[in-house]
mmCIF file of C-alpha atoms and ligand atoms in Angstrom:
data_model
loop_
_atom_site.group_PDB
_atom_site.id
_atom_site.type_symbol
_atom_site.label_atom_id
_atom_site.label_comp_id
_atom_site.label_asym_id
_atom_site.label_seq_id
_atom_site.Cartn_x
_atom_site.Cartn_y
_atom_site.Cartn_z
ATOM 1 C CA MET S 1 128.395 159.472 -7.523
ATOM 2 C CA PHE S 2 127.852 158.238 -3.920
ATOM 3 C CA ALA S 3 131.363 158.998 -2.935
ATOM 4 C CA THR S 4 130.311 161.160 0.002
ATOM 5 C CA LEU S 5 127.772 158.696 1.144
ATOM 6 C CA SER S 6 130.327 155.985 0.940
ATOM 7 C CA ASP S 7 132.878 157.973 2.943
ATOM 8 C CA ARG S 8 130.361 158.921 5.625
ATOM 9 C CA LEU S 9 129.173 155.403 6.121
ATOM 10 C CA THR S 10 132.711 154.023 6.282
ATOM 11 C CA ALA S 11 133.625 156.626 8.914
ATOM 12 C CA THR S 12 130.582 155.517 10.954
ATOM 13 C CA PHE S 13 131.520 151.980 10.823
ATOM 14 C CA LYS S 14 135.064 152.809 11.883
ATOM 15 C CA ASN S 15 133.758 154.068 15.214
ATOM 16 C CA LEU S 16 132.354 150.628 15.923
ATOM 17 C CA ARG S 17 135.582 148.835 15.360
ATOM 18 C CA GLY S 18 137.006 146.940 18.266
ATOM 19 C CA LYS S 19 133.629 147.105 20.235
ATOM 20 C CA GLY S 20 132.243 144.073 21.935
ATOM 21 C CA ARG S 21 128.507 143.646 22.067
ATOM 22 C CA LEU S 22 126.737 146.912 21.048
ATOM 23 C CA SER S 23 124.750 148.687 23.646
ATOM 24 C CA ASP S 24 121.526 150.478 22.830
ATOM 25 C CA GLU S 25 123.393 153.719 23.055
ATOM 26 C CA ASP S 26 125.959 152.505 20.558
ATOM 27 C CA ILE S 27 123.206 151.440 18.187
ATOM 28 C CA ASP S 28 121.382 154.802 18.537
ATOM 29 C CA ALA S 29 124.451 156.770 17.973
ATOM 30 C CA THR S 30 125.376 154.767 14.886
ATOM 31 C CA ALA S 31 121.728 155.044 13.554
ATOM 32 C CA ARG S 32 121.912 158.763 14.040
ATOM 33 C CA GLU S 33 125.152 158.930 12.006
ATOM 34 C CA ILE S 34 123.748 156.765 9.233
ATOM 35 C CA ARG S 35 120.599 158.928 9.145
ATOM 36 C CA VAL S 36 122.753 162.058 8.651
ATOM 37 C CA ALA S 37 124.816 160.313 5.962
ATOM 38 C CA LEU S 38 121.647 159.257 4.056
ATOM 39 C CA LEU S 39 119.968 162.697 4.381
ATOM 40 C CA GLU S 40 123.180 164.491 3.267
ATOM 41 C CA ALA S 41 123.260 162.172 0.283
ATOM 42 C CA ASP S 42 119.756 163.418 -0.620
ATOM 43 C CA VAL S 43 117.960 160.180 0.179
ATOM 44 C CA ALA S 44 114.232 160.919 0.548
ATOM 45 C CA LEU S 45 113.063 161.389 4.166
ATOM 46 C CA PRO S 46 110.463 158.561 4.334
ATOM 47 C CA VAL S 47 113.027 156.207 2.881
ATOM 48 C CA VAL S 48 115.554 157.266 5.529
ATOM 49 C CA LYS S 49 113.006 156.792 8.280
ATOM 50 C CA ASP S 50 112.203 153.258 7.314
ATOM 51 C CA PHE S 51 115.868 152.460 6.689
ATOM 52 C CA ILE S 52 116.853 153.689 10.216
ATOM 53 C CA ALA S 53 113.978 151.864 11.901
ATOM 54 C CA ALA S 54 115.015 148.634 10.122
ATOM 55 C CA VAL S 55 118.714 149.074 10.981
ATOM 56 C CA LYS S 56 117.934 149.769 14.653
ATOM 57 C CA GLU S 57 115.514 146.764 14.984
ATOM 58 C CA ARG S 58 117.802 144.435 13.360
ATOM 59 C CA ALA S 59 120.999 145.633 15.237
ATOM 60 C CA ARG S 60 119.144 145.308 18.571
ATOM 61 C CA GLY S 61 117.962 141.812 17.722
ATOM 62 C CA ALA S 62 121.320 140.703 16.325
ATOM 63 C CA GLU S 63 122.634 137.572 18.010
ATOM 64 C CA VAL S 64 126.249 137.547 19.128
ATOM 65 C CA SER S 65 127.776 135.925 16.031
ATOM 66 C CA GLN S 66 130.982 133.747 15.862
ATOM 67 C CA ALA S 67 131.642 134.795 12.325
ATOM 68 C CA LEU S 68 130.906 138.615 12.415
ATOM 69 C CA ASN S 69 132.032 141.179 14.983
ATOM 70 C CA PRO S 70 129.479 143.923 15.878
ATOM 71 C CA ALA S 71 130.832 146.336 13.317
ATOM 72 C CA GLN S 72 130.586 143.731 10.579
ATOM 73 C CA GLN S 73 127.074 142.887 11.701
ATOM 74 C CA VAL S 74 126.074 146.579 11.316
ATOM 75 C CA ILE S 75 127.683 146.727 7.860
ATOM 76 C CA GLN S 76 125.802 143.628 6.870
ATOM 77 C CA ILE S 77 122.520 145.093 8.052
ATOM 78 C CA VAL S 78 123.071 148.370 6.206
ATOM 79 C CA ASN S 79 124.110 146.390 3.111
ATOM 80 C CA ASP S 80 120.874 144.473 3.213
ATOM 81 C CA GLU S 81 118.782 147.528 3.726
ATOM 82 C CA LEU S 82 120.508 149.217 0.726
ATOM 83 C CA VAL S 83 119.779 146.197 -1.348
ATOM 84 C CA ARG S 84 116.215 146.280 -0.237
ATOM 85 C CA ILE S 85 115.613 149.949 -1.085
ATOM 86 C CA LEU S 86 117.056 149.401 -4.511
ATOM 87 C CA GLY S 87 114.532 146.813 -5.273
ATOM 88 C CA GLY S 88 116.040 143.580 -3.803
ATOM 89 C CA GLU S 89 117.022 140.980 -6.283
ATOM 90 C CA THR S 90 118.209 141.859 -9.770
ATOM 91 C CA ARG S 91 115.066 142.350 -11.896
ATOM 92 C CA ARG S 92 115.707 141.233 -15.380
ATOM 93 C CA LEU S 93 113.741 142.333 -18.497
ATOM 94 C CA ARG S 94 110.873 140.053 -19.192
ATOM 95 C CA PHE S 95 110.519 139.080 -22.812
ATOM 96 C CA ALA S 96 106.975 138.421 -24.198
ATOM 97 C CA LYS S 97 106.234 134.801 -24.919
ATOM 98 C CA GLN S 98 104.992 135.986 -28.363
ATOM 99 C CA PRO S 99 107.386 138.492 -29.949
ATOM 100 C CA PRO S 100 107.627 141.390 -30.284
ATOM 101 C CA THR S 101 108.385 142.367 -26.676
ATOM 102 C CA VAL S 102 107.352 146.064 -26.374
ATOM 103 C CA ILE S 103 109.345 148.300 -24.190
ATOM 104 C CA MET S 104 108.147 151.874 -23.608
ATOM 105 C CA LEU S 105 110.456 154.623 -22.215
ATOM 106 C CA ALA S 106 108.969 157.378 -20.293
ATOM 107 C CA GLY S 107 110.457 160.305 -18.392
ATOM 108 C CA LEU S 108 111.168 163.972 -18.440
ATOM 109 C CA GLN S 109 112.967 165.709 -21.322
ATOM 110 C CA GLY S 110 116.693 165.469 -20.782
ATOM 111 C CA ALA S 111 116.391 162.407 -18.621
ATOM 112 C CA GLY S 112 118.330 160.445 -21.165
ATOM 113 C CA LYS S 113 115.612 158.478 -22.992
ATOM 114 C CA THR S 114 116.776 158.801 -26.531
ATOM 115 C CA THR S 115 120.388 157.941 -25.536
ATOM 116 C CA LEU S 116 118.986 155.092 -23.500
ATOM 117 C CA ALA S 117 117.052 153.772 -26.521
ATOM 118 C CA GLY S 118 120.399 153.361 -28.273
ATOM 119 C CA LYS S 119 122.073 151.796 -25.259
ATOM 120 C CA LEU S 120 119.225 149.331 -24.766
ATOM 121 C CA ALA S 121 119.337 148.478 -28.419
ATOM 122 C CA MET S 122 123.027 147.666 -28.194
ATOM 123 C CA TRP S 123 122.419 145.612 -25.103
ATOM 124 C CA LEU S 124 119.465 143.753 -26.701
ATOM 125 C CA LYS S 125 121.727 142.897 -29.641
ATOM 126 C CA SER S 126 124.270 141.440 -27.305
ATOM 127 C CA GLN S 127 121.494 139.261 -25.952
ATOM 128 C CA GLY S 128 120.847 137.973 -29.471
ATOM 129 C CA LYS S 129 117.707 140.044 -30.053
ATOM 130 C CA GLN S 130 116.788 142.115 -33.043
ATOM 131 C CA PRO S 131 115.408 145.461 -31.791
ATOM 132 C CA LEU S 132 113.462 148.155 -33.559
ATOM 133 C CA LEU S 133 113.634 151.748 -32.158
ATOM 134 C CA VAL S 134 110.503 153.821 -32.423
ATOM 135 C CA ALA S 135 110.585 157.609 -32.628
ATOM 136 C CA ALA S 136 107.364 158.452 -30.874
ATOM 137 C CA ASP S 137 108.898 161.696 -29.378
ATOM 138 C CA LEU S 138 107.547 164.341 -31.834
ATOM 139 C CA GLN S 139 107.593 167.117 -29.325
ATOM 140 C CA ARG S 140 111.234 168.048 -29.590
ATOM 141 C CA PRO S 141 112.159 169.073 -33.207
ATOM 142 C CA ASN S 142 115.359 167.116 -33.165
ATOM 143 C CA ALA S 143 114.243 164.069 -31.273
ATOM 144 C CA VAL S 144 113.565 161.966 -34.442
ATOM 145 C CA THR S 145 116.888 162.786 -36.009
ATOM 146 C CA GLN S 146 118.580 162.213 -32.735
ATOM 147 C CA LEU S 147 117.045 158.716 -32.463
ATOM 148 C CA GLN S 148 118.010 157.952 -36.105
ATOM 149 C CA VAL S 149 121.605 158.952 -35.266
ATOM 150 C CA VAL S 150 121.618 156.851 -32.162
ATOM 151 C CA GLY S 151 120.044 153.828 -34.187
ATOM 152 C CA GLU S 152 122.758 154.190 -36.724
ATOM 153 C CA ARG S 153 125.481 154.161 -34.146
ATOM 154 C CA ALA S 154 123.920 151.140 -32.453
ATOM 155 C CA GLY S 155 123.422 149.442 -35.837
ATOM 156 C CA VAL S 156 119.598 148.993 -35.460
ATOM 157 C CA ALA S 157 116.611 149.987 -37.468
ATOM 158 C CA VAL S 158 114.523 153.095 -36.465
ATOM 159 C CA TRP S 159 110.754 153.466 -37.200
ATOM 160 C CA ALA S 160 110.055 157.169 -37.607
ATOM 161 C CA PRO S 161 107.121 159.208 -38.943
ATOM 162 C CA GLU S 162 106.966 159.532 -42.653
ATOM 163 C CA PRO S 163 104.222 160.835 -44.948
ATOM 164 C CA GLY S 164 101.477 158.299 -44.679
ATOM 165 C CA ASN S 165 103.002 156.916 -41.516
ATOM 166 C CA GLY S 166 101.286 159.194 -39.042
ATOM 167 C CA VAL S 167 103.185 162.435 -39.245
ATOM 168 C CA GLY S 168 102.875 164.457 -36.158
ATOM 169 C CA ASP S 169 100.826 161.818 -34.254
ATOM 170 C CA PRO S 170 103.061 159.850 -31.852
ATOM 171 C CA VAL S 171 100.264 157.401 -31.022
ATOM 172 C CA ALA S 172 99.797 156.530 -34.668
ATOM 173 C CA VAL S 173 103.562 156.109 -35.180
ATOM 174 C CA ALA S 174 103.755 153.879 -32.116
ATOM 175 C CA ARG S 175 100.796 151.795 -33.187
ATOM 176 C CA SER S 176 102.164 151.277 -36.732
ATOM 177 C CA SER S 177 105.528 150.361 -35.434
ATOM 178 C CA ILE S 178 104.055 147.218 -33.709
ATOM 179 C CA GLU S 179 102.465 146.152 -37.053
ATOM 180 C CA HIS S 180 105.795 146.755 -38.819
ATOM 181 C CA ALA S 181 107.750 144.863 -36.047
ATOM 182 C CA THR S 182 105.403 141.934 -36.196
ATOM 183 C CA SER S 183 105.529 141.656 -39.983
ATOM 184 C CA LYS S 184 109.254 142.062 -40.219
ATOM 185 C CA LEU S 185 109.974 139.755 -37.267
ATOM 186 C CA TYR S 186 111.706 142.173 -34.938
ATOM 187 C CA ASP S 187 111.975 140.633 -31.477
ATOM 188 C CA VAL S 188 111.840 143.813 -29.416
ATOM 189 C CA VAL S 189 110.281 147.236 -29.993
ATOM 190 C CA VAL S 190 111.666 150.102 -27.908
ATOM 191 C CA VAL S 191 109.337 153.089 -27.958
ATOM 192 C CA ASP S 192 110.921 156.504 -27.228
ATOM 193 C CA THR S 193 108.291 158.931 -25.947
ATOM 194 C CA ALA S 194 108.235 162.732 -25.519
ATOM 195 C CA GLY S 195 109.162 164.339 -22.209
ATOM 196 C CA ARG S 196 108.745 167.869 -21.118
ATOM 197 C CA LEU S 197 111.064 169.914 -18.744
ATOM 198 C CA GLY S 198 108.567 169.413 -15.916
ATOM 199 C CA VAL S 199 105.646 167.084 -15.293
ATOM 200 C CA ASP S 200 102.564 168.247 -17.255
ATOM 201 C CA GLU S 201 99.208 166.735 -17.958
ATOM 202 C CA GLU S 202 99.414 166.902 -21.721
ATOM 203 C CA MET S 203 102.606 164.888 -21.654
ATOM 204 C CA MET S 204 101.112 162.350 -19.246
ATOM 205 C CA ARG S 205 98.093 161.969 -21.389
ATOM 206 C CA GLN S 206 100.165 161.454 -24.503
ATOM 207 C CA ALA S 207 102.312 158.833 -22.778
ATOM 208 C CA ALA S 208 99.249 157.084 -21.463
ATOM 209 C CA ASP S 209 97.691 157.138 -24.999
ATOM 210 C CA ILE S 210 100.879 155.585 -26.435
ATOM 211 C CA ARG S 211 100.862 152.992 -23.644
ATOM 212 C CA ASP S 212 97.289 152.043 -24.518
ATOM 213 C CA ALA S 213 98.191 151.813 -28.193
ATOM 214 C CA VAL S 214 101.209 149.642 -27.907
ATOM 215 C CA LYS S 215 100.385 147.715 -24.671
ATOM 216 C CA PRO S 216 104.011 147.549 -23.416
ATOM 217 C CA ASP S 217 105.363 144.364 -21.815
ATOM 218 C CA GLU S 218 107.694 146.639 -19.887
ATOM 219 C CA THR S 219 107.369 150.383 -19.262
ATOM 220 C CA LEU S 220 110.627 151.884 -18.091
ATOM 221 C CA PHE S 221 110.759 155.194 -16.168
ATOM 222 C CA VAL S 222 114.049 156.913 -17.068
ATOM 223 C CA VAL S 223 115.329 159.328 -14.473
ATOM 224 C CA ASP S 224 118.391 161.504 -14.311
ATOM 225 C CA ALA S 225 120.186 160.749 -11.085
ATOM 226 C CA MET S 226 121.527 164.264 -10.979
ATOM 227 C CA ILE S 227 118.116 166.043 -10.479
ATOM 228 C CA GLY S 228 117.971 165.520 -6.768
ATOM 229 C CA GLN S 229 114.746 165.292 -4.831
ATOM 230 C CA ASP S 230 112.738 166.072 -8.100
ATOM 231 C CA ALA S 231 113.577 162.468 -9.050
ATOM 232 C CA VAL S 232 111.176 161.218 -6.331
ATOM 233 C CA THR S 233 108.335 163.720 -7.156
ATOM 234 C CA THR S 234 108.600 163.027 -10.870
ATOM 235 C CA ALA S 235 108.636 159.285 -10.356
ATOM 236 C CA THR S 236 105.489 159.458 -8.300
ATOM 237 C CA ALA S 237 103.754 161.591 -10.893
ATOM 238 C CA PHE S 238 104.695 159.162 -13.708
ATOM 239 C CA LEU S 239 103.604 156.179 -11.602
ATOM 240 C CA GLU S 240 100.203 157.669 -11.183
ATOM 241 C CA GLY S 241 99.894 159.240 -14.712
ATOM 242 C CA VAL S 242 101.369 156.412 -16.875
ATOM 243 C CA GLY S 243 102.518 153.559 -14.574
ATOM 244 C CA PHE S 244 105.791 151.755 -14.963
ATOM 245 C CA ASP S 245 107.379 148.463 -14.283
ATOM 246 C CA GLY S 246 110.986 149.456 -13.593
ATOM 247 C CA VAL S 247 113.341 152.330 -13.232
ATOM 248 C CA VAL S 248 116.402 153.252 -15.261
ATOM 249 C CA LEU S 249 118.913 155.557 -13.573
ATOM 250 C CA THR S 250 120.912 157.673 -15.909
ATOM 251 C CA LYS S 251 123.965 159.881 -15.456
ATOM 252 C CA LEU S 252 125.409 157.932 -12.538
ATOM 253 C CA ASP S 253 128.719 159.160 -13.770
ATOM 254 C CA GLY S 254 127.925 162.623 -12.421
ATOM 255 C CA ASP S 255 129.223 163.943 -9.188
ATOM 256 C CA ALA S 256 125.767 164.785 -7.657
ATOM 257 C CA ARG S 257 124.880 163.202 -4.391
ATOM 258 C CA GLY S 258 122.513 160.726 -5.976
ATOM 259 C CA GLY S 259 120.599 159.678 -2.946
ATOM 260 C CA ALA S 260 117.237 160.786 -4.351
ATOM 261 C CA ALA S 261 117.767 158.359 -7.289
ATOM 262 C CA LEU S 262 118.467 155.683 -4.728
ATOM 263 C CA SER S 263 115.038 156.490 -3.258
ATOM 264 C CA VAL S 264 112.939 156.146 -6.418
ATOM 265 C CA ALA S 265 112.630 152.348 -6.241
ATOM 266 C CA SER S 266 111.631 152.438 -2.629
ATOM 267 C CA VAL S 267 109.117 155.275 -2.965
ATOM 268 C CA THR S 268 107.387 153.839 -6.042
ATOM 269 C CA GLY S 269 107.769 150.127 -5.322
ATOM 270 C CA ARG S 270 109.346 149.542 -8.734
ATOM 271 C CA PRO S 271 112.877 148.135 -8.985
ATOM 272 C CA VAL S 272 115.894 149.830 -10.653
ATOM 273 C CA MET S 273 116.415 147.569 -13.646
ATOM 274 C CA PHE S 274 119.155 149.380 -15.601
ATOM 275 C CA ALA S 275 121.782 151.978 -14.984
ATOM 276 C CA SER S 276 123.596 154.214 -17.350
ATOM 277 C CA ALA S 277 126.820 155.994 -16.489
ATOM 278 C CA GLY S 278 128.051 157.937 -19.484
ATOM 279 C CA GLU S 279 127.296 159.253 -22.885
ATOM 280 C CA LYS S 280 128.723 156.330 -24.784
ATOM 281 C CA LEU S 281 126.273 153.658 -25.927
ATOM 282 C CA THR S 282 128.243 151.032 -24.084
ATOM 283 C CA ASP S 283 128.063 152.952 -20.790
ATOM 284 C CA PHE S 284 125.029 150.872 -19.693
ATOM 285 C CA ASP S 285 124.267 147.648 -17.845
ATOM 286 C CA VAL S 286 121.701 145.656 -16.010
ATOM 287 C CA PHE S 287 121.426 147.101 -12.450
ATOM 288 C CA HIS S 288 122.364 144.808 -9.640
ATOM 289 C CA PRO S 289 121.117 146.107 -6.200
ATOM 290 C CA GLU S 290 123.736 143.970 -4.414
ATOM 291 C CA ARG S 291 126.623 145.258 -6.444
ATOM 292 C CA MET S 292 125.498 148.846 -5.950
ATOM 293 C CA ALA S 293 125.237 148.344 -2.165
ATOM 294 C CA SER S 294 128.777 146.769 -2.033
ATOM 295 C CA ARG S 295 130.062 149.621 -4.089
ATOM 296 C CA ILE S 296 128.602 152.186 -1.709
ATOM 297 C CA LEU S 297 129.994 150.267 1.305
ATOM 298 C CA ASP S 298 133.336 149.526 -0.247
HETATM 299 P P1 LIG K 301 115.781 162.674 -23.613
HETATM 300 O O1 LIG K 301 115.349 164.084 -23.738
HETATM 301 O O2 LIG K 301 115.251 162.083 -22.349
HETATM 302 O O3 LIG K 301 115.651 161.844 -24.789
HETATM 303 O O4 LIG K 301 117.413 162.732 -23.228
HETATM 304 P P2 LIG K 301 118.699 162.580 -24.126
HETATM 305 O O5 LIG K 301 118.845 161.127 -24.512
HETATM 306 O O6 LIG K 301 118.582 163.508 -25.286
HETATM 307 O O7 LIG K 301 119.795 163.011 -23.147
HETATM 308 C C1 LIG K 301 120.027 164.288 -22.657
HETATM 309 C C2 LIG K 301 121.548 164.567 -22.489
HETATM 310 O O8 LIG K 301 121.997 163.747 -21.472
HETATM 311 C C3 LIG K 301 122.318 164.252 -23.723
HETATM 312 O O9 LIG K 301 123.295 165.261 -23.807
HETATM 313 C C4 LIG K 301 122.996 162.892 -23.509
HETATM 314 O O10 LIG K 301 124.214 162.747 -24.078
HETATM 315 C C5 LIG K 301 123.148 162.968 -21.987
HETATM 316 N N1 LIG K 301 123.213 161.692 -21.270
HETATM 317 C C6 LIG K 301 122.281 160.651 -21.427
HETATM 318 N N2 LIG K 301 122.645 159.711 -20.595
HETATM 319 C C7 LIG K 301 123.770 160.039 -19.951
HETATM 320 C C8 LIG K 301 124.562 159.407 -18.986
HETATM 321 O O11 LIG K 301 124.405 158.327 -18.482
HETATM 322 N N3 LIG K 301 125.700 160.158 -18.503
HETATM 323 C C9 LIG K 301 125.922 161.388 -18.984
HETATM 324 N N4 LIG K 301 127.033 162.008 -18.513
HETATM 325 N N5 LIG K 301 125.180 162.013 -19.889
HETATM 326 C C10 LIG K 301 124.117 161.295 -20.405
#
């Protein structure tokens, strides 16, 4: 992912090499090329507009620097702006003072939530935590089994509906999981919720009901980086319907253009917190905006 964007930006910077102070024309021409590169990568238009305005303003105001030549200065500015749209500093998961910390996963069906639950569980274990996964996705027939399989692979317990344990009612399952986690001293509860293929009211209402029942410390919006501009519209709908604290980008291993996923943090004002780039449970890490920007500009 981001290979084309990376190539286009690198080519743009090449044109600036060997130049002395940049004229306004140089800056405008460069800004135009960056604009095209971002739009071709599928970055959302309002994000591109802000990005370009910031690059132009900063490039015009840039002092002649001893340390950086004009090309390097522009690269630095573009780097800073990429970091900014991705949410700025690395945003780490916040653990509740009083365990269990409750993390709720929300997003469309197929976004990668169930897989992510397993990845997050593995990661939490590596942080010395004892997580409990909760199967509150009762929409898809296989979702509970899938979470159980993922839980087994990750070596963590799964709370799933059983007779007397709220069969068919995801809100009841979610609520009872918190009681269970509290009594059994789990540190973190990860609640997997149902998604649909598209945004719909019923799904939003259910997710909001689960949210009200479990009062998450962190709600993570999970989005497939391959879905293009729909990533932005879906994120906006979830922000309004359910609300969330951070974004998880999945399928970054795909070869789609990915710019829409890069826009989600900027459009929603919620940082990207984790990224997932593969189907294995270990293909997952904390998202560092700076590292992603450097990778794109490498
Ligand atoms: P859910 O409906 O949101 O729970 O999504 P799933 O966890 O079932 O994932 C949907 C599909 O995407 C599954 O086939 C996963 O194996 C796959 N998947 C999840 N995350 C990734 C990822 O980071 N990369 C790739 N290539 N596939 C992924």
